[in-house]
Short mmCIF file of C-alpha atoms in Angstrom, two decimals:
data_model
loop_
_atom_site.label_atom_id
_atom_site.label_comp_id
_atom_site.label_asym_id
_atom_site.label_seq_id
_atom_site.Cartn_x
_atom_site.Cartn_y
_atom_site.Cartn_z
CA MET G 944 0.10 -0.17 0.05
CA VAL G 945 1.13 3.54 -0.96
CA ASP G 946 0.46 6.68 1.33
CA ASN G 947 0.17 10.10 -0.06
CA GLY G 948 3.48 10.98 0.92
CA SER G 949 3.32 14.54 0.85
CA SER G 950 0.82 17.00 1.78
CA THR G 951 -1.00 18.89 -1.17
CA HIS G 952 -4.15 20.03 0.15
CA PHE G 953 -5.07 21.37 3.62
CA GLU G 954 -8.06 18.74 3.79
CA ASP G 955 -5.02 15.97 3.37
CA ALA G 956 -6.23 13.78 6.54
CA ARG G 957 -10.31 14.30 5.53
CA ILE G 958 -9.84 13.26 2.06
CA SER G 959 -7.44 10.15 3.17
CA ALA G 960 -9.72 9.17 5.87
CA TYR G 961 -12.91 8.98 3.47
CA PHE G 962 -10.96 6.63 1.03
CA SER G 963 -9.65 4.20 4.15
CA HIS G 964 -13.37 4.61 5.25
CA LEU G 965 -14.55 3.21 1.86
CA ALA G 966 -12.15 0.77 1.09
CA THR G 967 -13.32 -0.87 4.25
CA GLU G 968 -16.68 -0.66 3.55
CA LEU G 969 -16.70 -1.97 -0.13
CA GLY G 970 -14.00 -4.53 0.88
CA PRO G 971 -10.55 -5.13 -1.41
CA GLU G 972 -10.03 -7.33 -3.62
CA THR G 973 -6.52 -8.79 -3.59
CA ASP G 974 -6.48 -10.90 -6.90
CA VAL G 975 -6.98 -7.66 -8.85
CA GLN G 976 -4.93 -4.96 -10.39
CA VAL G 977 -5.65 -2.11 -12.21
CA ALA G 978 -3.91 -0.33 -15.34
CA CYS G 979 -5.25 3.33 -14.62
CA VAL G 980 -5.33 6.15 -17.36
CA ALA G 981 -4.86 9.17 -14.92
CA HIS G 982 -4.87 13.37 -15.11
CA MET G 983 -1.58 14.65 -13.09
CA VAL G 984 -3.86 16.66 -11.09
CA SER G 985 -4.33 16.96 -7.08
CA ASN G 986 -6.97 14.61 -6.74
CA THR G 987 -4.90 11.85 -8.29
CA THR G 988 -2.88 11.91 -5.41
CA TYR G 989 -5.49 10.54 -3.46
CA PHE G 990 -7.15 8.27 -5.81
CA LEU G 991 -4.19 6.31 -7.01
CA PRO G 992 -3.55 5.47 -3.52
CA ALA G 993 -6.77 4.59 -2.47
CA LEU G 994 -6.89 2.14 -6.03
CA ASP G 995 -3.68 0.39 -4.58
CA ARG G 996 -5.36 -0.06 -1.08
CA MET G 997 -8.39 -1.55 -2.55
CA PHE G 998 -7.01 -3.76 -5.52
CA GLY G 999 -3.30 -2.78 -6.58
CA VAL G 1000 -1.70 -0.35 -9.15
CA GLY G 1001 -0.38 -2.37 -12.10
CA PHE G 1002 0.78 0.75 -13.48
CA TYR G 1003 -0.64 4.26 -14.36
CA MET G 1004 -0.81 5.84 -17.70
CA PRO G 1005 -0.44 9.84 -16.94
CA LYS G 1006 -2.76 11.58 -19.75
CA PRO G 1007 -0.28 13.20 -21.82
CA LYS G 1008 -1.34 16.99 -21.99
CA SER G 1009 -1.63 17.23 -17.86
CA LEU G 1010 2.18 16.12 -17.79
CA SER G 1011 3.53 19.19 -17.24
CA SER G 1012 1.44 19.68 -14.15
CA ARG G 1013 3.05 20.30 -10.87
CA TYR G 1014 1.45 16.89 -9.52
CA THR G 1015 3.78 14.82 -12.03
CA ASN G 1016 6.34 14.47 -9.66
CA LEU G 1017 4.76 13.90 -6.64
CA VAL G 1018 2.48 11.18 -8.43
CA ARG G 1019 5.75 9.44 -9.44
CA SER G 1020 7.40 9.73 -5.79
CA PHE G 1021 4.82 7.00 -4.94
CA GLY G 1022 6.90 4.35 -6.88
CA PHE G 1023 3.91 3.15 -9.31
CA ALA G 1024 5.06 1.77 -12.81
CA GLU G 1025 4.10 4.33 -15.07
CA GLN G 1026 3.36 3.76 -18.74
CA PRO G 1027 3.62 6.08 -21.39
CA LEU G 1028 0.46 7.04 -22.86
CA SER G 1029 -1.10 7.95 -26.46
CA ARG G 1030 -3.72 7.33 -28.57
CA GLU G 1031 -1.48 5.89 -30.92
CA TRP G 1032 0.01 3.38 -28.33
CA ALA G 1033 -3.79 2.98 -26.99
CA GLU G 1034 -4.80 1.78 -30.40
CA ASN G 1035 -2.31 -0.36 -30.85
CA PRO G 1036 -3.32 -3.87 -29.42
CA LEU G 1037 0.21 -5.59 -29.74
CA GLN G 1038 1.88 -2.99 -27.72
CA VAL G 1039 -1.20 -2.49 -25.12
CA ALA G 1040 -1.01 -6.33 -24.53
CA ASN G 1041 3.24 -6.34 -24.61
CA ALA G 1042 2.60 -3.94 -21.62
CA LEU G 1043 -0.23 -5.48 -19.53
CA SER G 1044 1.41 -9.03 -19.89
CA LYS G 1045 4.25 -7.53 -17.53
CA LEU G 1046 2.03 -7.24 -14.63
CA ASP G 1047 1.75 -9.68 -11.75
CA PRO G 1048 0.28 -13.05 -13.67
CA ARG G 1049 -1.35 -14.08 -10.32
CA ARG G 1050 -3.69 -11.21 -10.87
CA ARG G 1051 -6.90 -10.29 -12.90
CA ILE G 1052 -6.66 -7.03 -14.69
CA ILE G 1053 -9.28 -4.10 -14.87
CA LEU G 1054 -8.31 -1.11 -17.32
CA VAL G 1055 -9.35 2.30 -15.70
CA ASP G 1056 -10.05 4.69 -18.84
CA ILE G 1057 -10.75 8.20 -19.30
CA GLY G 1058 -11.52 9.39 -22.67
CA GLY G 1059 -11.91 6.01 -24.43
CA TYR G 1060 -8.40 5.30 -25.36
CA PHE G 1061 -8.81 1.48 -25.65
CA ALA G 1062 -12.26 1.54 -27.62
CA SER G 1063 -10.83 0.33 -30.86
CA SER G 1064 -8.43 -2.15 -29.57
CA LEU G 1065 -9.82 -3.94 -26.48
CA ASN G 1066 -11.57 -6.55 -28.19
CA GLU G 1067 -8.17 -7.65 -29.75
CA ILE G 1068 -6.14 -6.68 -26.22
CA ASN G 1069 -8.26 -9.13 -24.98
CA ARG G 1070 -7.78 -11.98 -27.51
CA LEU G 1071 -3.81 -11.55 -27.07
CA LEU G 1072 -4.20 -11.99 -23.09
CA PRO G 1073 -6.84 -14.57 -23.01
CA GLY G 1074 -8.40 -14.84 -19.10
CA ARG G 1075 -6.55 -11.92 -17.88
CA ILE G 1076 -8.53 -8.91 -18.50
CA ILE G 1077 -12.13 -9.04 -16.65
CA GLY G 1078 -13.27 -5.68 -17.26
CA VAL G 1079 -13.23 -1.71 -18.16
CA MET G 1080 -14.27 1.20 -16.28
CA GLU G 1081 -14.72 4.28 -18.04
CA GLY G 1082 -15.12 7.71 -16.44
CA THR G 1083 -16.19 10.30 -18.58
CA GLU G 1084 -18.86 10.61 -21.15
CA ASN G 1085 -16.84 11.84 -23.79
CA GLY G 1086 -15.15 8.40 -23.53
CA VAL G 1087 -18.35 6.36 -23.27
CA GLN G 1088 -19.47 7.79 -26.29
CA LYS G 1089 -16.24 6.45 -27.95
CA TYR G 1090 -17.15 2.95 -27.14
CA GLU G 1091 -20.43 3.23 -28.05
CA ALA G 1092 -19.54 4.65 -31.66
CA SER G 1093 -16.83 1.80 -32.06
CA GLY G 1094 -19.92 -0.45 -33.70
CA LEU G 1095 -18.13 -2.98 -31.78
CA GLU G 1096 -19.89 -6.00 -29.49
CA TYR G 1097 -17.41 -6.18 -26.50
CA ASP G 1098 -16.36 -9.66 -25.38
CA LEU G 1099 -15.61 -7.79 -21.89
CA PRO G 1100 -18.05 -6.43 -18.86
CA LEU G 1101 -17.82 -2.59 -18.97
CA ILE G 1102 -19.14 0.00 -16.77
CA THR G 1103 -18.97 3.68 -16.46
CA VAL G 1104 -19.98 6.03 -13.65
CA ALA G 1105 -19.98 8.75 -16.30
CA ARG G 1106 -23.96 9.44 -16.09
CA SER G 1107 -24.30 8.78 -12.13
CA PRO G 1108 -26.31 11.48 -10.61
CA LEU G 1109 -23.19 11.54 -8.23
CA LYS G 1110 -21.41 12.96 -11.13
CA LEU G 1111 -23.50 15.62 -11.69
CA PRO G 1112 -21.93 18.06 -8.92
CA GLU G 1113 -18.40 17.31 -10.53
CA ASP G 1114 -20.01 18.15 -14.14
CA TYR G 1115 -21.29 21.53 -13.08
CA LEU G 1116 -18.38 22.25 -11.26
CA VAL G 1117 -15.84 21.53 -13.97
CA GLY G 1118 -17.77 24.00 -16.02
CA ALA G 1119 -17.47 26.48 -13.54
CA GLY G 1120 -13.70 25.64 -13.40
CA VAL G 1121 -13.28 26.30 -17.02
CA VAL G 1122 -15.28 29.83 -16.88
CA PHE G 1123 -12.95 30.78 -13.89
CA SER G 1124 -9.53 29.63 -15.97
CA VAL G 1125 -11.01 31.67 -19.16
CA GLU G 1126 -11.74 34.72 -16.81
CA ALA G 1127 -8.31 34.54 -15.35
CA THR G 1128 -6.79 34.18 -18.63
CA LEU G 1129 -8.52 37.50 -19.83
CA ARG G 1130 -7.60 39.54 -16.78
CA GLU G 1131 -3.88 38.29 -17.53
CA GLN G 1132 -4.34 40.07 -20.78
CA ALA G 1133 -6.50 43.22 -18.94
CA GLN G 1134 -9.59 42.36 -20.41
CA ILE G 1135 -12.76 41.44 -18.47
CA LEU G 1136 -15.33 38.42 -18.92
CA GLN G 1137 -17.95 41.08 -18.59
CA SER G 1138 -17.00 42.42 -22.08
CA ARG G 1139 -17.88 39.38 -23.98
CA SER G 1140 -20.66 38.03 -25.44
CA ALA G 1141 -20.93 33.71 -25.17
CA CYS G 1142 -22.03 30.71 -27.16
CA VAL G 1143 -21.36 27.33 -25.76
CA ILE G 1144 -21.37 24.39 -28.01
CA GLY G 1145 -22.74 21.42 -26.55
CA TYR G 1146 -25.08 21.57 -23.51
CA GLY G 1147 -24.46 18.10 -22.02
CA ARG G 1148 -23.58 17.83 -18.12
CA VAL G 1149 -20.12 20.23 -18.53
CA GLY G 1150 -21.37 22.47 -21.00
CA SER G 1151 -24.93 23.49 -19.34
CA GLY G 1152 -22.79 24.02 -16.30
CA VAL G 1153 -20.60 26.45 -18.34
CA ALA G 1154 -23.65 28.00 -19.60
CA GLU G 1155 -25.68 28.34 -16.63
CA VAL G 1156 -22.43 29.33 -15.07
CA LEU G 1157 -21.78 32.14 -17.89
CA ARG G 1158 -25.54 33.61 -17.26
CA GLY G 1159 -25.29 33.82 -13.61
CA ARG G 1160 -22.03 36.30 -14.17
CA GLY G 1161 -24.14 38.08 -16.43
CA ILE G 1162 -22.56 37.25 -19.62
CA PRO G 1163 -25.30 37.26 -22.78
CA THR G 1164 -24.91 33.35 -23.79
CA VAL G 1165 -26.46 31.35 -26.42
CA VAL G 1166 -26.28 27.68 -27.16
CA HIS G 1167 -25.70 25.36 -30.02
CA ASP G 1168 -26.17 21.73 -29.97
CA VAL G 1169 -26.89 18.71 -32.49
CA SER G 1170 -29.09 16.62 -30.24
CA PRO G 1171 -32.62 17.74 -30.13
CA LEU G 1172 -33.23 16.90 -26.52
CA ALA G 1173 -30.18 19.06 -25.78
CA MET G 1174 -31.46 22.00 -28.04
CA ALA G 1175 -34.88 21.63 -26.08
CA GLU G 1176 -33.69 21.28 -22.37
CA ALA G 1177 -31.59 24.35 -23.24
CA ALA G 1178 -34.53 26.54 -24.67
CA ALA G 1179 -36.83 25.56 -21.71
CA ARG G 1180 -34.07 26.72 -19.29
CA GLY G 1181 -34.30 30.05 -20.94
CA PHE G 1182 -31.39 30.11 -23.42
CA ARG G 1183 -31.22 31.37 -26.77
CA VAL G 1184 -30.77 28.31 -28.90
CA TYR G 1185 -29.32 28.23 -32.39
CA ARG G 1186 -29.57 25.16 -34.88
CA ARG G 1187 -26.74 26.26 -36.85
CA LEU G 1188 -23.42 26.63 -35.36
CA ASP G 1189 -22.30 29.49 -37.63
CA ASP G 1190 -25.05 31.44 -36.71
CA ALA G 1191 -24.40 31.20 -33.26
CA LEU G 1192 -20.69 31.74 -33.71
CA ARG G 1193 -21.53 35.14 -35.44
CA GLN G 1194 -23.32 36.53 -32.24
CA SER G 1195 -20.39 36.07 -29.78
CA ASN G 1196 -16.73 36.89 -28.98
CA LEU G 1197 -16.13 33.95 -26.37
CA ILE G 1198 -16.49 30.51 -27.89
CA ILE G 1199 -16.35 27.52 -25.24
CA SER G 1200 -16.80 24.06 -26.70
CA ALA G 1201 -17.81 21.05 -24.52
CA THR G 1202 -18.79 18.56 -27.34
CA GLY G 1203 -16.12 15.80 -27.38
CA SER G 1204 -16.94 15.38 -30.92
CA ARG G 1205 -14.71 17.69 -33.07
CA ALA G 1206 -17.31 20.52 -33.38
CA ILE G 1207 -14.75 22.83 -34.41
CA ASN G 1208 -13.85 22.69 -37.98
CA PRO G 1209 -12.04 25.08 -40.50
CA GLY G 1210 -15.81 26.26 -41.38
CA ALA G 1211 -16.32 26.93 -38.01
CA LEU G 1212 -13.29 29.04 -37.43
CA SER G 1213 -13.64 30.89 -40.73
CA VAL G 1214 -16.89 32.75 -39.39
CA LEU G 1215 -15.65 33.57 -36.07
CA ARG G 1216 -15.34 37.32 -35.19
CA SER G 1217 -11.89 38.62 -34.95
CA GLY G 1218 -10.88 38.86 -31.68
CA THR G 1219 -12.91 36.11 -30.37
CA VAL G 1220 -11.82 33.85 -27.44
CA VAL G 1221 -12.03 30.03 -27.90
CA ALA G 1222 -11.61 27.96 -25.04
CA THR G 1223 -12.77 23.95 -24.40
CA VAL G 1224 -13.34 21.75 -21.68
CA THR G 1225 -11.58 18.75 -22.94
CA SER G 1226 -8.43 17.86 -24.89
CA SER G 1227 -7.96 19.77 -28.34
CA ASP G 1228 -8.16 16.67 -30.65
CA ASP G 1229 -11.72 16.08 -29.01
CA GLU G 1230 -12.82 19.52 -29.76
CA PHE G 1231 -10.98 20.40 -32.99
CA THR G 1232 -10.89 18.33 -36.28
CA PRO G 1233 -7.20 17.84 -37.44
CA GLY G 1234 -5.82 20.10 -39.36
CA ALA G 1235 -8.29 22.99 -38.38
CA LEU G 1236 -5.72 25.44 -37.32
CA ARG G 1237 -3.16 24.77 -39.88
CA GLN G 1238 -4.38 27.90 -41.92
CA TYR G 1239 -3.78 30.33 -39.36
CA ARG G 1240 -0.53 31.62 -37.76
CA LYS G 1241 0.33 30.95 -34.03
CA VAL G 1242 1.69 33.62 -32.13
CA PRO G 1243 2.47 32.48 -28.32
CA ILE G 1244 0.99 35.35 -26.17
CA SER G 1245 1.82 33.68 -22.62
CA PRO G 1246 1.68 30.11 -21.16
CA ARG G 1247 -2.38 30.48 -20.99
CA VAL G 1248 -3.27 31.87 -24.40
CA SER G 1249 -1.74 32.31 -28.08
CA ARG G 1250 -3.27 34.21 -30.79
CA PHE G 1251 -4.13 32.43 -33.86
CA GLU G 1252 -4.06 35.03 -37.27
CA SER G 1253 -5.07 34.42 -40.84
CA ASP G 1254 -2.54 34.99 -43.54
CA GLU G 1255 -3.62 38.34 -44.22
CA ARG G 1256 -3.56 39.21 -40.99
CA ARG G 1257 -6.52 40.73 -40.96
CA ARG G 1258 -8.72 38.21 -38.56
CA TYR G 1259 -7.41 36.91 -35.77
CA PHE G 1260 -8.48 34.76 -32.62
CA TRP G 1261 -7.42 33.78 -28.93
CA LEU G 1262 -6.97 30.42 -28.02
CA VAL G 1263 -6.85 29.24 -24.55
CA ASN G 1264 -4.56 26.34 -23.37
CA GLU G 1265 -3.46 25.60 -26.96
CA GLY G 1266 -7.04 24.25 -27.27
CA ASN G 1267 -7.11 21.92 -24.36
CA ALA G 1268 -9.32 21.88 -21.22
CA ALA G 1269 -9.36 25.48 -19.98
CA ASN G 1270 -9.84 24.58 -16.26
CA PHE G 1271 -6.31 22.59 -16.07
CA LEU G 1272 -4.48 25.82 -16.18
CA ASP G 1273 -5.44 26.22 -12.72
CA ASP G 1274 -4.93 22.16 -11.68
CA ALA G 1275 -9.09 21.59 -12.34
CA VAL G 1276 -9.77 21.88 -9.03
CA ILE G 1277 -13.51 21.02 -8.20
CA GLY G 1278 -13.42 20.39 -4.44
CA PRO G 1279 -14.46 17.24 -2.58
CA ALA G 1280 -17.28 16.62 -5.50
CA ILE G 1281 -14.48 14.82 -7.33
CA GLN G 1282 -14.07 12.53 -4.14
CA LEU G 1283 -17.90 11.62 -4.41
CA ILE G 1284 -17.55 10.52 -7.87
CA GLU G 1285 -14.01 8.79 -7.27
CA GLY G 1286 -15.46 6.84 -4.76
CA GLU G 1287 -18.11 5.56 -7.03
CA LYS G 1288 -15.69 4.63 -9.34
CA LEU G 1289 -14.08 2.29 -6.38
CA ALA G 1290 -17.81 0.88 -6.35
CA ALA G 1291 -17.86 0.36 -9.88
CA LEU G 1292 -14.57 -1.65 -9.94
CA LYS G 1293 -15.33 -3.67 -7.23
CA GLU G 1294 -18.73 -4.66 -9.09
CA LEU G 1295 -16.21 -5.77 -12.12
CA ALA G 1296 -14.01 -7.66 -9.40
CA LEU G 1297 -17.27 -9.56 -8.25
CA GLY G 1298 -17.94 -10.40 -11.76
CA VAL G 1299 -21.62 -9.16 -11.67
CA VAL G 1300 -21.47 -6.95 -14.71
CA PRO G 1301 -22.55 -8.36 -17.82
CA ARG G 1302 -20.53 -8.20 -21.11
CA GLY G 1303 -21.50 -5.89 -23.98
CA ALA G 1304 -22.68 -2.37 -24.24
CA PHE G 1305 -22.27 0.48 -21.67
CA ARG G 1306 -25.54 -0.06 -20.40
CA THR G 1307 -24.19 -0.71 -16.76
CA GLU G 1308 -23.91 1.45 -13.83
CA VAL G 1309 -23.10 0.87 -10.28
CA THR G 1310 -25.96 -0.66 -8.48
CA LEU G 1311 -28.48 1.72 -6.16
CA GLU G 1312 -26.78 -0.19 -2.97
CA ARG G 1313 -23.17 0.73 -3.55
CA ARG G 1314 -24.19 4.33 -4.51
CA GLU G 1315 -25.79 4.79 -1.23
CA VAL G 1316 -22.68 3.11 0.53
CA VAL G 1317 -20.62 5.74 -1.25
CA ALA G 1318 -22.85 8.68 -0.47
CA ARG G 1319 -23.33 7.46 3.28
CA VAL G 1320 -19.48 7.70 3.86
CA TRP G 1321 -19.00 10.57 1.65
CA ASN G 1322 -21.62 12.40 3.79
CA GLU G 1323 -20.05 10.77 7.34
CA HIS G 1324 -16.82 12.78 5.99
CA PHE G 1325 -17.34 15.95 4.10
CA LEU G 1326 -20.95 17.14 5.49
CA GLU G 1327 -20.55 19.62 8.24
CA ASP G 1328 -22.15 18.73 11.59
#
């Protein structure tokens, strides 16, 4: 077992006690090990030791765009094996199977995914390692959509927490964090949020949080989504909704994309008003189509923002954090809500270990009974008396 060896948070003791209590309630699985995709952020310094306490960490795979985080060295100090991660590596079954084959052969393997890295390769990885892998837990809506869009019938059990009610607070607070980081970036450049009119692309859980926070700050905010259900919900909540993306973009000079489905393409960029600020809630390769930025000249302004100019230099826009999740500029902090959903991740892994999750598509979530255990333990540690 690895402890959080260095204080990173003034609630260190409370967070560690919560995970220890929850691990006791759920019960350890000593014949299981996890191979875990992980963001290098503050909560990972608690979650990885909690995973190790319950299951054992075979290796972790740091998300490449978070490697510059100040938490990377702290995570490395725990001594877990580290496996470099890229989309190309994860989509190569031979390379992934080779890495997994080096783990303890006496222990079964669960893949902990964030972002659908193994959606296209999972069945072949499983075929190369017969009987070793017992399932996958995917933590994000973006990742679930990649598995669902693959068109594959998976040979392994899959479970997700992405659509859990316990994740709603996290999703809203991620949206709030994105707005915070965009505002901090604007203020760094002697601008203010209140001088902008906003367009939110994608009215899912995070996008709706972004839109609500912007509106709450008094920022005129419009919404675009391709889903009739999302458009109807946004309109019913009082937002002006545009069916056509280009119409929404022309109304705005602050664009926040929250789709995970490459909504920003060359056509979208071509209609931006000059001086528009563009930010996203996830990785740039999930929000921009490949090559979308090539026709623009990049001018770095600060570590937080770059200016992209057209060849004629008559039009330009600002891109926050290279098009990656804006909130990661400020460590993606969302408070104890993250421990709530990470607790459900432990419960989901427990269900995979017990063999109660059926094979197939991501229709499986944690049982209500275990979800209530997570909520009860979280309440004991984080509710004020």
